[in-house]
Structures are given as structure tokens and as C-alpha cells.
GROMACS .gro file of C-alpha atoms in nm:
model
  127
    1LEU     CA    1  -2.723 -10.339   7.474
    2GLN     CA    2  -2.585 -10.480   7.123
    3LYS     CA    3  -2.657 -10.132   6.960
    4SER     CA    4  -2.473  -9.929   7.218
    5LEU     CA    5  -2.152 -10.198   7.203
    6SER     CA    6  -2.158 -10.158   6.882
    7GLU     CA    7  -2.109  -9.765   6.871
    8THR     CA    8  -1.856  -9.832   7.116
    9PHE     CA    9  -1.677 -10.013   6.924
   10GLY     CA   10  -1.615  -9.784   6.660
   11ALA     CA   11  -1.432  -9.800   6.311
   12ASP     CA   12  -1.095  -9.741   6.408
   13LYS     CA   13  -0.783  -9.981   6.395
   14TYR     CA   14  -0.892 -10.060   6.744
   15SER     CA   15  -1.226 -10.170   6.732
   16ARG     CA   16  -1.207 -10.554   6.675
   17ALA     CA   17  -0.997 -10.556   6.994
   18ARG     CA   18  -1.235 -10.310   7.197
   19LYS     CA   19  -1.522 -10.547   7.076
   20GLU     CA   20  -1.349 -10.864   7.188
   21VAL     CA   21  -1.277 -10.726   7.520
   22LEU     CA   22  -1.622 -10.590   7.595
   23THR     CA   23  -1.784 -10.877   7.462
   24TYR     CA   24  -1.572 -11.065   7.685
   25MET     CA   25  -1.629 -10.861   7.993
   26PHE     CA   26  -1.969 -10.856   7.953
   27SER     CA   27  -2.005 -11.246   7.949
   28ARG     CA   28  -1.813 -11.288   8.220
   29PRO     CA   29  -2.107 -11.313   8.503
   30MET     CA   30  -2.240 -11.595   8.300
   31GLN     CA   31  -2.227 -11.916   8.523
   32MET     CA   32  -1.937 -12.162   8.431
   33ALA     CA   33  -2.026 -12.518   8.388
   34LEU     CA   34  -1.887 -12.796   8.567
   35TYR     CA   35  -1.792 -13.141   8.569
   36PHE     CA   36  -1.947 -13.382   8.738
   37CYS     CA   37  -2.000 -13.769   8.774
   38THR     CA   38  -2.377 -13.799   8.776
   39GLY     CA   39  -2.337 -14.145   9.009
   40VAL     CA   40  -2.246 -13.917   9.285
   41LEU     CA   41  -2.492 -13.645   9.257
   42ARG     CA   42  -2.844 -13.773   9.352
   43ASP     CA   43  -3.032 -13.455   9.259
   44GLU     CA   44  -3.128 -13.531   8.907
   45ALA     CA   45  -3.211 -13.136   8.849
   46LEU     CA   46  -2.842 -13.045   8.839
   47PHE     CA   47  -2.820 -13.225   8.562
   48HIS     CA   48  -3.031 -12.954   8.385
   49HIS     CA   49  -2.938 -12.741   8.142
   50TYR     CA   50  -3.093 -12.418   8.202
   51ALA     CA   51  -3.034 -12.229   7.855
   52LEU     CA   52  -3.127 -12.522   7.640
   53ASN     CA   53  -3.399 -12.596   7.890
   54VAL     CA   54  -3.321 -12.998   7.901
   55PRO     CA   55  -3.324 -13.202   8.169
   56PHE     CA   56  -3.028 -13.395   8.079
   57TYR     CA   57  -2.724 -13.229   7.931
   58THR     CA   58  -2.352 -13.349   7.866
   59HIS     CA   59  -2.117 -13.144   7.674
   60PHE     CA   60  -1.769 -13.231   7.544
   61THR     CA   61  -1.530 -13.118   7.262
   62SER     CA   62  -1.276 -13.326   7.078
   63PRO     CA   63  -1.070 -13.564   7.296
   64ILE     CA   64  -0.758 -13.413   7.168
   65ARG     CA   65  -0.834 -13.082   7.372
   66ARG     CA   66  -0.873 -13.166   7.739
   67TYR     CA   67  -0.832 -13.456   7.962
   68ALA     CA   68  -1.207 -13.407   8.061
   69ASP     CA   69  -1.352 -13.460   7.754
   70ILE     CA   70  -1.127 -13.760   7.682
   71VAL     CA   71  -1.300 -13.925   8.044
   72VAL     CA   72  -1.639 -13.753   7.882
   73HIS     CA   73  -1.597 -13.969   7.569
   74ARG     CA   74  -1.466 -14.308   7.718
   75LEU     CA   75  -1.788 -14.311   7.970
   76LEU     CA   76  -2.012 -14.222   7.693
   77ALA     CA   77  -1.867 -14.493   7.469
   78ALA     CA   78  -1.891 -14.753   7.751
   79SER     CA   79  -2.236 -14.670   7.830
   80LEU     CA   80  -2.352 -14.705   7.465
   81GLY     CA   81  -2.149 -15.046   7.471
   82GLY     CA   82  -1.898 -14.915   7.215
   83ARG     CA   83  -1.624 -14.996   7.465
   84SER     CA   84  -1.569 -15.206   7.789
   85PRO     CA   85  -1.673 -15.006   8.122
   86ILE     CA   86  -1.409 -14.791   8.290
   87LYS     CA   87  -1.268 -14.948   8.577
   88MET     CA   88  -1.263 -14.665   8.815
   89GLU     CA   89  -1.533 -14.618   9.105
   90LYS     CA   90  -1.777 -14.279   9.101
   91GLU     CA   91  -1.589 -14.156   9.361
   92ALA     CA   92  -1.263 -14.172   9.165
   93ILE     CA   93  -1.414 -14.016   8.854
   94GLN     CA   94  -1.594 -13.742   9.066
   95LYS     CA   95  -1.228 -13.650   9.222
   96GLN     CA   96  -1.101 -13.637   8.854
   97ALA     CA   97  -1.408 -13.378   8.755
   98ASP     CA   98  -1.324 -13.161   9.076
   99HIS     CA   99  -0.963 -13.194   8.957
  100CYS     CA  100  -1.084 -13.067   8.618
  101ASN     CA  101  -1.279 -12.754   8.737
  102ASP     CA  102  -1.020 -12.649   8.952
  103ARG     CA  103  -0.783 -12.617   8.689
  104LYS     CA  104  -1.042 -12.495   8.457
  105MET     CA  105  -1.136 -12.192   8.708
  106ALA     CA  106  -0.732 -12.115   8.767
  107SER     CA  107  -0.733 -12.096   8.367
  108LYS     CA  108  -1.008 -11.880   8.341
  109ARG     CA  109  -0.889 -11.658   8.653
  110VAL     CA  110  -0.546 -11.603   8.464
  111GLN     CA  111  -0.716 -11.549   8.154
  112GLU     CA  112  -0.962 -11.261   8.339
  113LEU     CA  113  -0.656 -11.108   8.495
  114SER     CA  114  -0.506 -11.071   8.189
  115ALA     CA  115  -0.794 -10.929   8.005
  116ASP     CA  116  -0.794 -10.672   8.267
  117LEU     CA  117  -0.455 -10.583   8.229
  118PHE     CA  118  -0.465 -10.525   7.847
  119PHE     CA  119  -0.790 -10.346   7.880
  120SER     CA  120  -0.617 -10.114   8.169
  121VAL     CA  121  -0.340 -10.046   7.931
  122PHE     CA  122  -0.561 -10.001   7.618
  123VAL     CA  123  -0.764  -9.759   7.828
  124ARG     CA  124  -0.456  -9.539   7.980
  125VAL     CA  125  -0.308  -9.498   7.622
  126ARG     CA  126  -0.651  -9.427   7.459
  127PRO     CA  127  -0.709  -9.048   7.439
   0.00000   0.00000   0.00000
């Protein structure tokens, strides 16, 4: 697949754009990660990370990027004793996680539609 894609990218002024669009389109079917509150889910198998093959997994980036990452940082710090516990019920945390998932999915959908539009324009003007 990589060899085929590399040949498709070519070496003209559009090769980088073609590579980005096609790589994005091939990665689209991958399952998107979801935020959830572990205190709400009873099945610990849902905490498993398939690709890394680890039973428990959490992920976050810099807390300046997304609200969900701020929540994860605060919860992790509280669980490690680095700060006082969060004064939120687990159902409220799950409600915040659901909201973050909804916003993330909406953003991803807009990104996909934008990529589809630009790909269509690219195909149309490409001889």
C-alpha cells in the first residue's frame, strides 16, 4: 500500500498536497478515541487500548489545547495526590466527556467534508 501511495504522490508541485489528502482518506476508517469516566463504565475491557495491547490506558495532551485534557490532568493529579480531589460526581464528569466527544466528532466531520471538497476541486482541475 505504501509503495502504491508513493507512486501516486508523484514529484510535481502537488505531490505534498496529494500525499496529505490520500493519507488522511486512508486513515479515516480508524476508530476514534472517546473520552469517558471510568467510574461510570463497569466493563474494564473498555479501558483496553487495542493497538498498544495494554489493559488500562489514558491519553492527554497539553492542557492548553482542549478542555478534556484539562479535566484529565486534574483527575490524574488528584488520583496521584498532587492536588485535592475534584468536587464533581462521576455522572457529571461523564456528561462533560460526552460533550467533549460530541464536539470532537462534529469537528472531525467538518474536517472530513472540507478535505472531500478540496479533493474534489483537486481532481476536477487535475488533467
